[in-house]
């Protein structure tokens, strides 16, 4: 397979590569360590290798960057491949089944997915706006069939309101008055009904837990209205039979593979959009999105693979061997990979930008390279250095009105290591690009404050890092001092922005640590305001653990007290005092 060949290439070629900063090599170079193997750290599976841990992380961070700039997603759509879809059956040769031709199944699903993406971008669903941001991830079920998760930010200034929910999605069995209504009713009752599970079928996969309860929380409670709950989660109208809701008789196989007939109501309906269901005639779940955290679900859950345990007495740090041993492929996914169909798409595209201090850009080299010759070549060209050079070469161009983070919106990064002005306007989000700065924390040192400077109006037109560190004619030694001189750190807006980014990208324990460092080392003005804003994130892991064990949530007052106690203890350890915060 193509991926196996690529892995062999990495084993023979790429795994001899190492990386280190230009400054560190210069500091450590002497007569005893002239070869590359004496410097830096080994590089294995990079972010360019599809499926590697670094690839997942890069796609995750770039997706979050798009939504931070274009607004949080409004819709979460899941489309699932139906092996008995008429388009698949029509393409099959005689006497063959969909199981015999995973290539046809994959190709037809890809066509449906591309059509759905175009519909969403152009806003062709009645009553929907065009899209200004889309993230799409393809996943493969345990039985081998593909399905895709799509996040959509609509071209509007605000999120979907309670009054608009039913314009985008419903969760009821439709009325039947005409032949067209019957066809829609049939699609809903055959493709958009969950289970039934629970007391009807305790062997259902969604009920395989200690409580034998559905992990998707079905059956849902009946509701007579549409609204958002305290967690900003959309609650859909699901009327009971007494309230005017419809019921249906469906036939499904139970846990013993015996067909049974169930009478189900709206509490079992999966939210859907009428127009999309009519168009694609397959399971297509459409829900109002309430949290940016769903991006993590999109980028991590689909690639988690089967639950496995590996034990080894050798090569414990061989990343390639571990990746090769832990991967699993089924027929449909193998076909998808062979044809190089994408597992991930996003519109607009995202350009990751380098951020580094002077002469601290990363250098990649072979283990047998002559490091003296490498150092004589000088520091390599990076996007940040090219940004400064562009401002020096064209002091009157459109570049002087752009911050470093905004540069990719007007300029494209060429393989020749130069920025080039985009000559044609962007007719759609498919040809637009946004910039993403790396995720940095206060613990990374002065480069964290350099990133702050590169997002400010102050950085426009700057021709070097030294000029960037200059404020009112005075050049400061560090970027942190420059931030202080500009008053950036006096306003808690920057700390709010930092914590907001960390909230979306790091785990709870790491977030607590970053929050404590900001308080201890930077002394924000409104500590209590920042705490009130992020106190739930500070104990998210505790809340999740409690809910998984007790199947109920911690009361809100107790959450606040637990957050305060947790962060107080952490700050106390860092500052080595008895009463670190007031």
Coordinates of C-alpha atoms in Angstrom, one line a residue:
X1 CA 0.0 0.0 0.0
X2 CA 1.1 3.6 -0.6
X3 CA 1.2 4.4 3.1
X4 CA 3.5 1.4 3.7
X5 CA 5.9 2.7 1.0
X6 CA 5.8 6.2 2.6
X7 CA 6.6 4.6 6.0
X8 CA 9.6 2.8 4.5
X9 CA 10.8 6.0 3.1
X10 CA 10.6 7.7 6.5
X11 CA 12.5 4.7 8.0
X12 CA 15.3 5.0 5.5
X13 CA 15.5 8.7 4.8
X14 CA 13.5 11.0 7.1
X15 CA 14.5 9.3 10.3
X16 CA 18.1 10.4 9.9
X17 CA 16.9 14.0 10.1
X18 CA 17.3 16.1 13.2
X19 CA 16.2 19.6 14.2
X20 CA 17.6 22.4 16.3
X21 CA 17.5 26.2 16.4
X22 CA 20.3 28.1 14.6
X23 CA 21.3 29.8 17.8
X24 CA 21.6 26.6 19.8
X25 CA 23.8 24.9 17.1
X26 CA 26.1 27.9 17.2
X27 CA 26.3 27.9 20.9
X28 CA 27.0 24.1 21.2
X29 CA 29.3 23.7 18.2
X30 CA 32.9 22.8 19.1
X31 CA 35.7 20.5 17.8
X32 CA 34.2 17.5 19.5
X33 CA 30.7 17.6 18.0
X34 CA 31.1 18.5 14.3
X35 CA 28.4 16.1 13.0
X36 CA 24.7 16.4 12.9
X37 CA 24.0 13.5 15.3
X38 CA 25.5 15.5 18.1
X39 CA 22.9 18.3 17.9
X40 CA 19.2 18.8 18.2
X41 CA 16.6 16.1 18.5
X42 CA 15.4 13.4 16.1
X43 CA 12.5 13.9 13.7
X44 CA 10.2 11.0 13.0
X45 CA 6.7 11.3 11.7
X46 CA 6.2 15.0 10.8
X47 CA 2.9 17.0 10.5
X48 CA 3.0 16.3 6.7
X49 CA 2.5 12.6 7.2
X50 CA -1.3 11.9 7.0
X51 CA -2.5 10.2 10.2
X52 CA 0.5 11.0 12.4
X53 CA 0.0 12.6 15.8
X54 CA 1.5 15.8 14.6
X55 CA -0.8 15.8 11.6
X56 CA -3.9 15.5 13.9
X57 CA -2.6 18.3 16.1
X58 CA -1.8 20.6 13.2
X59 CA -5.3 20.1 11.6
X60 CA -6.9 20.6 15.0
X61 CA -5.1 23.9 15.7
X62 CA -5.6 25.2 12.2
X63 CA -9.4 24.5 12.3
X64 CA -9.6 26.3 15.6
X65 CA -7.8 29.3 14.1
X66 CA -10.3 29.5 11.3
X67 CA -13.3 29.5 13.7
X68 CA -11.6 32.1 15.9
X69 CA -11.4 34.4 12.9
X70 CA -14.7 33.6 11.2
X71 CA -16.9 33.1 14.3
X72 CA -17.9 29.9 16.1
X73 CA -19.7 27.2 14.1
X74 CA -23.5 27.3 13.8
X75 CA -24.2 23.8 12.5
X76 CA -22.9 20.3 13.0
X77 CA -23.8 18.0 10.1
X78 CA -23.1 14.3 9.9
X79 CA -23.7 12.4 6.6
X80 CA -23.4 8.6 6.6
X81 CA -22.9 6.3 3.7
X82 CA -25.9 4.1 2.9
X83 CA -24.6 0.9 1.1
X84 CA -28.1 0.4 -0.3
X85 CA -28.4 3.9 -1.8
X86 CA -29.8 3.9 -5.3
X87 CA -26.7 5.6 -6.7
X88 CA -24.5 2.7 -5.3
X89 CA -26.8 0.0 -6.4
X90 CA -27.1 1.5 -9.9
X91 CA -23.3 1.5 -10.3
X92 CA -22.8 -2.1 -9.3
X93 CA -22.3 -4.8 -11.9
X94 CA -24.7 -7.6 -12.0
X95 CA -24.6 -10.2 -9.3
X96 CA -22.5 -8.0 -7.0
X97 CA -23.3 -6.4 -3.7
X98 CA -21.9 -3.2 -2.1
X99 CA -19.7 -5.5 0.1
X100 CA -18.1 -6.8 -3.0
X101 CA -17.2 -3.3 -4.3
X102 CA -15.9 -1.0 -1.6
X103 CA -14.3 1.1 -4.4
X104 CA -17.8 2.0 -5.8
X105 CA -19.1 2.7 -2.3
X106 CA -16.2 5.1 -1.6
X107 CA -16.5 6.9 -4.9
X108 CA -20.2 7.4 -4.7
X109 CA -20.0 8.7 -1.1
X110 CA -17.2 11.1 -2.1
X111 CA -19.5 12.5 -4.9
X112 CA -22.3 13.0 -2.4
X113 CA -19.9 14.6 0.1
X114 CA -18.6 17.0 -2.6
X115 CA -22.1 17.9 -3.6
X116 CA -23.1 18.6 0.0
X117 CA -20.1 20.8 0.5
X118 CA -21.0 22.9 -2.6
X119 CA -24.6 23.2 -1.4
X120 CA -23.4 24.5 2.0
X121 CA -20.9 26.9 0.5
X122 CA -23.4 28.4 -1.9
X123 CA -26.3 28.4 0.6
X124 CA -28.6 26.4 -1.6
X125 CA -30.6 24.9 1.3
X126 CA -33.8 27.0 1.5
X127 CA -33.7 29.5 4.3
X128 CA -29.9 29.0 4.9
X129 CA -27.2 31.6 4.4
X130 CA -24.0 30.9 2.5
X131 CA -21.1 29.5 4.5
X132 CA -18.1 31.6 5.5
X133 CA -16.2 28.7 7.1
X134 CA -16.4 24.9 6.8
X135 CA -14.5 22.1 8.4
X136 CA -15.0 18.6 7.0
X137 CA -13.6 15.3 8.4
X138 CA -14.2 11.8 7.0
X139 CA -14.4 8.9 9.5
X140 CA -14.8 5.1 9.0
X141 CA -17.1 3.1 11.1
X142 CA -16.1 -0.2 12.6
X143 CA -18.1 -2.0 10.0
X144 CA -16.1 -0.1 7.4
X145 CA -18.5 2.4 5.9
X146 CA -17.5 6.0 5.7
X147 CA -19.3 9.0 7.1
X148 CA -18.3 12.7 7.4
X149 CA -18.7 15.3 10.1
X150 CA -19.1 18.9 8.9
X151 CA -18.9 22.1 10.9
X152 CA -20.4 25.2 9.3
X153 CA -20.2 28.9 10.2
X154 CA -23.0 30.7 8.4
X155 CA -22.5 34.1 6.7
X156 CA -24.2 36.1 9.4
X157 CA -23.1 38.3 12.3
X158 CA -24.7 36.3 15.2
X159 CA -25.4 32.8 16.2
X160 CA -28.8 31.0 15.5
X161 CA -31.5 32.2 17.8
X162 CA -34.3 30.2 19.5
X163 CA -36.8 31.5 17.0
X164 CA -34.7 30.2 14.1
X165 CA -33.9 26.7 15.3
X166 CA -36.7 25.0 13.3
X167 CA -35.5 26.8 10.1
X168 CA -32.4 24.7 10.2
X169 CA -33.3 21.4 11.9
X170 CA -36.3 19.5 13.4
X171 CA -36.6 16.4 15.5
X172 CA -40.1 15.1 14.9
X173 CA -41.7 12.5 12.8
X174 CA -43.5 14.4 9.9
X175 CA -47.2 14.4 9.2
X176 CA -48.4 12.4 6.2
X177 CA -51.0 14.0 3.9
X178 CA -49.6 13.5 0.4
X179 CA -47.5 11.0 -1.4
X180 CA -44.5 13.3 -1.1
X181 CA -45.1 13.5 2.7
X182 CA -45.2 9.7 2.8
X183 CA -41.8 9.5 1.1
X184 CA -40.3 11.9 3.7
X185 CA -42.0 10.0 6.5
X186 CA -40.4 6.8 5.2
X187 CA -37.0 8.4 5.0
X188 CA -37.3 9.7 8.6
X189 CA -38.6 6.4 10.1
X190 CA -36.0 4.3 8.3
X191 CA -32.9 6.5 8.6
X192 CA -33.4 9.1 11.3
X193 CA -34.6 7.0 14.3
X194 CA -32.1 6.1 17.0
X195 CA -32.2 2.6 18.3
X196 CA -34.5 1.8 19.9
X197 CA -32.1 1.0 22.8
X198 CA -32.3 0.9 26.6
X199 CA -35.2 -1.1 27.9
X200 CA -36.1 -2.2 24.3
X201 CA -32.6 -3.5 23.6
X202 CA -30.0 -3.4 26.5
X203 CA -27.5 -5.1 24.1
X204 CA -27.4 -2.0 21.9
X205 CA -23.8 -0.7 21.4
X206 CA -24.8 2.7 22.9
X207 CA -25.9 1.0 26.2
X208 CA -22.7 -1.0 26.9
X209 CA -21.9 0.8 30.2
X210 CA -22.4 0.2 33.9
X211 CA -25.8 1.8 34.0
X212 CA -27.0 0.2 30.7
X213 CA -28.1 3.7 29.7
X214 CA -27.9 5.2 26.2
X215 CA -24.7 7.2 26.0
X216 CA -26.5 9.4 23.4
X217 CA -29.2 10.1 26.1
X218 CA -32.1 8.5 24.2
X219 CA -35.0 8.5 24.5
X220 CA -35.1 12.3 24.8
X221 CA -37.6 14.1 27.0
X222 CA -40.7 15.4 25.3
X223 CA -40.7 19.1 24.6
X224 CA -43.4 21.5 23.5
X225 CA -41.1 24.4 22.5
X226 CA -37.6 25.2 21.1
X227 CA -35.0 26.8 23.3
X228 CA -31.4 26.8 24.5
X229 CA -30.6 25.4 27.9
X230 CA -28.2 26.7 30.5
X231 CA -25.3 25.0 28.7
X232 CA -26.3 26.8 25.4
X233 CA -27.4 23.4 24.0
X234 CA -30.3 23.5 21.5
X235 CA -33.4 21.7 22.9
X236 CA -35.6 20.6 20.0
X237 CA -39.4 20.4 20.0
X238 CA -40.5 16.8 20.5
X239 CA -44.2 16.5 21.1
X240 CA -45.8 13.4 22.7
X241 CA -48.8 11.7 21.1
X242 CA -51.1 13.5 23.5
X243 CA -49.5 16.9 22.6
X244 CA -50.1 16.3 18.9
X245 CA -46.9 14.5 18.0
X246 CA -46.7 11.6 15.6
X247 CA -45.8 7.9 16.2
X248 CA -44.6 5.1 13.9
X249 CA -44.2 1.3 13.9
X250 CA -40.7 0.3 12.9
X251 CA -39.1 -3.1 12.6
X252 CA -35.5 -3.6 13.9
X253 CA -33.3 -6.5 15.0
X254 CA -32.7 -6.7 18.7
X255 CA -29.5 -7.8 20.5
X256 CA -30.3 -11.4 19.7
X257 CA -30.6 -10.6 16.0
X258 CA -34.3 -11.3 16.1
X259 CA -36.7 -8.9 14.3
X260 CA -39.1 -7.0 16.5
X261 CA -41.7 -4.3 15.9
X262 CA -41.5 -1.2 18.1
X263 CA -43.9 1.8 18.5
X264 CA -41.7 4.9 18.7
X265 CA -42.4 8.6 19.1
X266 CA -40.5 11.8 18.6
X267 CA -38.3 11.1 21.6
X268 CA -36.3 8.7 19.4
X269 CA -36.0 11.1 16.4
X270 CA -32.5 12.2 15.4
X271 CA -32.4 16.0 14.4
X272 CA -32.4 16.5 10.7
X273 CA -33.1 19.0 7.9
X274 CA -36.1 18.2 5.7
X275 CA -34.5 19.5 2.5
X276 CA -31.2 17.7 3.0
X277 CA -32.9 14.5 3.8
X278 CA -35.0 14.6 0.7
X279 CA -31.9 15.5 -1.4
X280 CA -29.5 12.8 -0.2
X281 CA -31.9 10.1 1.1
X282 CA -29.4 8.8 3.7
X283 CA -28.8 9.3 7.4
X284 CA -27.9 13.0 7.6
X285 CA -28.0 14.5 11.1
X286 CA -28.1 18.3 11.3
X287 CA -27.8 20.0 14.7
X288 CA -27.3 23.4 16.1
X289 CA -23.7 23.7 17.3
X290 CA -23.2 25.1 20.7
X291 CA -19.5 24.8 21.5
X292 CA -16.1 25.2 19.8
X293 CA -15.1 22.1 21.7
X294 CA -16.8 20.0 18.9
X295 CA -13.7 20.8 16.8
X296 CA -11.6 18.6 19.1
X297 CA -14.2 15.9 18.6
X298 CA -13.9 16.2 14.9
X299 CA -10.1 16.0 14.8
X300 CA -9.4 13.4 17.5
X301 CA -12.4 11.1 17.9
X302 CA -12.5 10.0 14.2
X303 CA -8.9 8.9 14.2
X304 CA -8.8 7.2 17.6
X305 CA -8.9 3.7 16.0
X306 CA -9.9 0.5 17.9
X307 CA -9.2 0.1 21.5
X308 CA -5.9 -1.7 21.7
X309 CA -3.0 -2.3 24.2
X310 CA 0.6 -2.7 23.1
X311 CA 3.4 -4.2 25.2
X312 CA 7.0 -4.2 24.0
X313 CA 10.5 -4.9 25.4
X314 CA 12.4 -3.0 22.7
X315 CA 12.1 0.0 20.5
X316 CA 9.9 1.7 23.0
X317 CA 10.5 5.1 21.4
X318 CA 10.2 4.0 17.8
X319 CA 7.4 6.3 16.6
X320 CA 7.1 4.7 13.2
X321 CA 7.0 1.2 14.4
X322 CA 4.3 2.2 17.0
X323 CA 2.3 3.9 14.3
X324 CA 2.5 1.0 11.9
X325 CA 1.5 -1.5 14.6
X326 CA -1.5 0.4 16.0
X327 CA -3.1 1.4 12.7
X328 CA -6.1 -0.5 11.3
X329 CA -7.6 -0.4 7.8
X330 CA -10.8 -1.8 6.4
X331 CA -11.7 -2.2 2.8
X332 CA -13.5 1.2 2.3
X333 CA -10.8 3.1 4.1
X334 CA -8.0 1.3 2.1
X335 CA -9.7 2.3 -1.1
X336 CA -10.1 5.9 0.2
X337 CA -6.4 6.1 1.0
X338 CA -5.3 4.4 -2.3
X339 CA -7.2 7.0 -4.3
X340 CA -5.8 9.7 -2.1
X341 CA -9.2 11.1 -1.3
X342 CA -8.9 13.7 1.5
X343 CA -9.7 12.9 5.1
X344 CA -9.9 16.5 6.0
X345 CA -11.0 19.7 4.2
X346 CA -11.4 23.2 5.4
X347 CA -12.6 26.4 3.7
X348 CA -11.0 28.9 3.8
X349 CA -7.5 27.4 3.9
X350 CA -5.2 28.1 6.7
X351 CA -1.5 29.1 6.5
X352 CA 0.6 28.2 9.6
X353 CA 3.1 31.0 10.3
X354 CA 6.5 30.8 11.9
X355 CA 7.2 32.8 15.1
X356 CA 10.7 32.8 16.4
X357 CA 13.2 35.2 18.1
X358 CA 16.2 36.6 16.2
X359 CA 18.3 33.7 14.8
X360 CA 16.3 31.1 16.6
X361 CA 14.5 29.6 13.6
X362 CA 14.5 25.8 13.4
X363 CA 17.0 24.1 11.1
X364 CA 16.6 20.5 9.8
X365 CA 19.7 18.5 8.9
X366 CA 21.0 15.0 8.4
X367 CA 22.9 13.1 11.1
X368 CA 26.1 13.0 9.0
X369 CA 26.0 16.7 7.9
X370 CA 29.0 18.9 8.5
X371 CA 27.6 21.4 11.1
X372 CA 30.4 24.0 10.5
X373 CA 29.4 24.2 6.8
X374 CA 25.7 24.4 7.8
X375 CA 26.4 27.3 10.1
X376 CA 28.4 29.1 7.5
X377 CA 25.3 29.1 5.2
X378 CA 23.7 31.4 7.8
X379 CA 20.1 31.3 9.2
X380 CA 17.5 30.1 6.8
X381 CA 14.7 32.2 5.4
X382 CA 11.4 31.9 7.3
X383 CA 8.0 33.5 6.8
X384 CA 8.7 36.0 9.6
X385 CA 12.0 37.0 8.2
X386 CA 10.4 37.4 4.7
X387 CA 7.7 39.5 6.3
X388 CA 10.3 41.9 7.7
X389 CA 12.1 41.9 4.3
X390 CA 8.9 42.6 2.4
X391 CA 8.2 45.6 4.5
X392 CA 11.8 46.9 3.9
X393 CA 11.6 46.3 0.1
X394 CA 8.1 47.7 -0.4
X395 CA 7.6 50.5 2.2
X396 CA 4.7 51.9 0.3
X397 CA 2.9 48.7 -0.7
X398 CA -0.3 47.2 0.7
X399 CA 1.8 45.1 3.1
X400 CA 2.4 48.0 5.4
X401 CA -1.3 48.0 6.4
X402 CA -1.2 44.3 7.5
X403 CA -0.1 42.7 10.7
X404 CA 1.9 39.5 10.4
X405 CA -1.2 37.4 11.3
X406 CA -3.1 39.1 8.5
X407 CA -0.4 38.7 5.9
X408 CA -1.8 35.4 4.3
X409 CA -5.1 37.1 3.5
X410 CA -3.4 39.3 0.9
X411 CA -0.2 37.4 0.2
X412 CA 0.7 33.8 -0.7
X413 CA 3.8 32.0 0.5
X414 CA 5.8 30.7 -2.4
X415 CA 8.2 27.6 -2.5
X416 CA 11.0 30.1 -3.2
X417 CA 10.6 31.4 0.4
X418 CA 9.0 34.7 -0.6
X419 CA 5.7 36.4 -0.1
X420 CA 3.7 37.3 -3.3
X421 CA 0.7 39.6 -3.5
X422 CA -2.5 37.8 -4.6
X423 CA -3.5 39.3 -7.9
X424 CA -7.1 38.0 -8.1
X425 CA -9.9 38.7 -5.6
X426 CA -11.4 35.7 -3.8
X427 CA -14.7 34.8 -5.4
X428 CA -15.6 32.3 -2.6
X429 CA -14.2 30.9 0.6
X430 CA -12.5 28.1 -1.4
X431 CA -9.8 30.6 -2.5
X432 CA -9.5 32.5 0.7
X433 CA -6.7 32.0 3.3
X434 CA -6.3 32.9 6.9
X435 CA -3.1 33.0 9.0
X436 CA -2.5 31.0 12.2
X437 CA 0.3 31.8 14.6
X438 CA 1.7 28.9 16.7
X439 CA 0.1 28.1 20.1
X440 CA 2.5 29.6 22.7
X441 CA 2.3 29.9 26.4
X442 CA 3.9 32.2 29.0
X443 CA 6.3 29.3 29.9
X444 CA 7.8 29.5 26.4
X445 CA 9.6 32.7 27.4
X446 CA 10.0 35.9 25.3
X447 CA 8.7 34.3 22.1
X448 CA 5.3 34.3 23.7
X449 CA 5.4 38.1 23.9
X450 CA 6.8 38.3 20.4
X451 CA 3.6 36.6 19.2
X452 CA 1.6 39.3 21.1
X453 CA 3.5 42.0 19.3
X454 CA 2.9 40.4 15.9
X455 CA -0.9 40.6 16.4
X456 CA -0.9 44.3 17.2
X457 CA -1.2 47.4 15.0
X458 CA 2.3 48.2 16.2
X459 CA 3.9 45.5 14.0
X460 CA 2.5 46.9 10.7
X461 CA 5.4 47.9 8.4
X462 CA 8.1 46.9 10.8
X463 CA 11.3 45.8 9.0
X464 CA 13.1 43.8 11.7
X465 CA 12.7 42.4 15.2
X466 CA 14.8 45.2 16.6
X467 CA 12.4 47.8 15.1
X468 CA 9.5 45.8 16.4
X469 CA 10.9 46.0 19.9
X470 CA 11.2 49.8 19.6
X471 CA 8.5 52.0 21.2
X472 CA 8.6 55.8 21.0
X473 CA 12.2 55.8 19.9
X474 CA 13.5 53.5 22.6
X475 CA 14.6 50.0 21.8
X476 CA 13.9 47.4 24.5
X477 CA 15.9 44.3 25.2
X478 CA 13.0 41.9 25.3
X479 CA 9.6 41.7 23.7
X480 CA 7.9 41.5 27.1
X481 CA 9.4 45.0 28.0
X482 CA 8.0 46.3 24.6
X483 CA 4.6 44.9 25.5
X484 CA 4.7 46.7 28.8
X485 CA 5.8 49.9 27.1
X486 CA 2.9 49.7 24.7
X487 CA 0.4 49.0 27.5
X488 CA -0.6 45.6 26.1
X489 CA -0.1 43.8 29.4
X490 CA -2.0 46.5 31.4
X491 CA -5.2 45.4 29.7
X492 CA -6.6 42.0 30.6
X493 CA -7.8 41.6 27.0
X494 CA -4.6 39.9 26.0
X495 CA -4.8 37.4 28.9
X496 CA -8.4 36.8 28.1
X497 CA -7.4 36.1 24.5
X498 CA -4.5 33.8 25.6
X499 CA -6.8 31.8 28.0
X500 CA -9.5 31.6 25.3
X501 CA -7.0 30.0 22.9
X502 CA -5.7 27.7 25.6
X503 CA -9.3 26.7 26.6
X504 CA -9.8 25.4 23.1
X505 CA -6.5 23.6 22.6
X506 CA -5.2 22.1 25.8
X507 CA -6.4 19.8 28.5
X508 CA -7.8 20.9 31.8
X509 CA -4.7 20.2 33.9
X510 CA -2.5 22.1 31.5
X511 CA -5.1 25.0 31.5
X512 CA -5.0 25.2 35.3
X513 CA -1.2 25.4 35.2
X514 CA -1.3 28.2 32.5
X515 CA -3.9 30.1 34.5
X516 CA -1.8 30.0 37.6
X517 CA 1.4 31.1 35.8
X518 CA -0.4 34.1 34.4
X519 CA -1.6 35.2 37.8
X520 CA 1.7 34.5 39.6
X521 CA 4.1 36.0 37.0
X522 CA 2.1 38.6 35.2
X523 CA -0.4 39.9 37.8
X524 CA -3.5 40.7 35.7
X525 CA -5.6 43.6 36.9
X526 CA -8.9 41.8 37.2
X527 CA -8.0 38.3 38.5
X528 CA -11.5 37.7 39.8
X529 CA -13.0 38.6 36.4
X530 CA -10.8 36.1 34.6
X531 CA -11.5 33.5 37.3
X532 CA -15.3 33.9 36.9
X533 CA -15.0 33.6 33.2
X534 CA -13.0 30.4 33.1
X535 CA -13.8 28.7 36.5
X536 CA -15.7 25.9 34.8
X537 CA -12.8 25.1 32.5
X538 CA -10.5 24.9 35.5
X539 CA -12.4 21.8 36.9
X540 CA -13.8 20.3 33.6
X541 CA -12.0 17.0 34.2
X542 CA -13.5 16.8 37.7
X543 CA -17.0 17.5 36.4
X544 CA -16.6 14.9 33.6
X545 CA -15.4 12.2 36.0
X546 CA -18.2 13.0 38.5
X547 CA -20.8 12.8 35.7
X548 CA -19.4 9.5 34.3
X549 CA -19.6 7.9 37.8
X550 CA -22.8 9.4 39.2
X551 CA -24.7 10.4 35.9
X552 CA -25.5 13.8 37.4
X553 CA -23.8 17.2 37.3
X554 CA -22.1 19.0 40.1
X555 CA -24.2 21.9 41.4
X556 CA -23.1 25.3 40.1
X557 CA -22.3 26.7 43.5
X558 CA -20.1 23.7 44.3
X559 CA -18.4 24.1 41.0
X560 CA -17.4 27.6 41.8
X561 CA -16.1 26.6 45.2
X562 CA -14.1 23.6 43.8
X563 CA -12.6 25.9 41.1
X564 CA -11.5 28.4 43.7
X565 CA -10.0 25.8 46.0
X566 CA -8.2 24.1 43.1
X567 CA -6.5 27.2 41.7
X568 CA -5.8 28.6 45.2
X569 CA -3.8 25.4 46.0
X570 CA -1.9 25.5 42.7
X571 CA -1.0 29.2 43.0
X572 CA 0.1 28.6 46.6
X573 CA 2.5 25.9 45.5
X574 CA 3.9 28.1 42.8
X575 CA 4.3 31.3 44.9
X576 CA 5.4 29.5 48.1
X577 CA 3.2 31.6 50.3
X578 CA 0.3 31.0 52.6
X579 CA -2.2 33.4 51.0
X580 CA -1.2 33.9 47.3
X581 CA -4.5 35.5 46.1
X582 CA -6.9 37.8 47.8

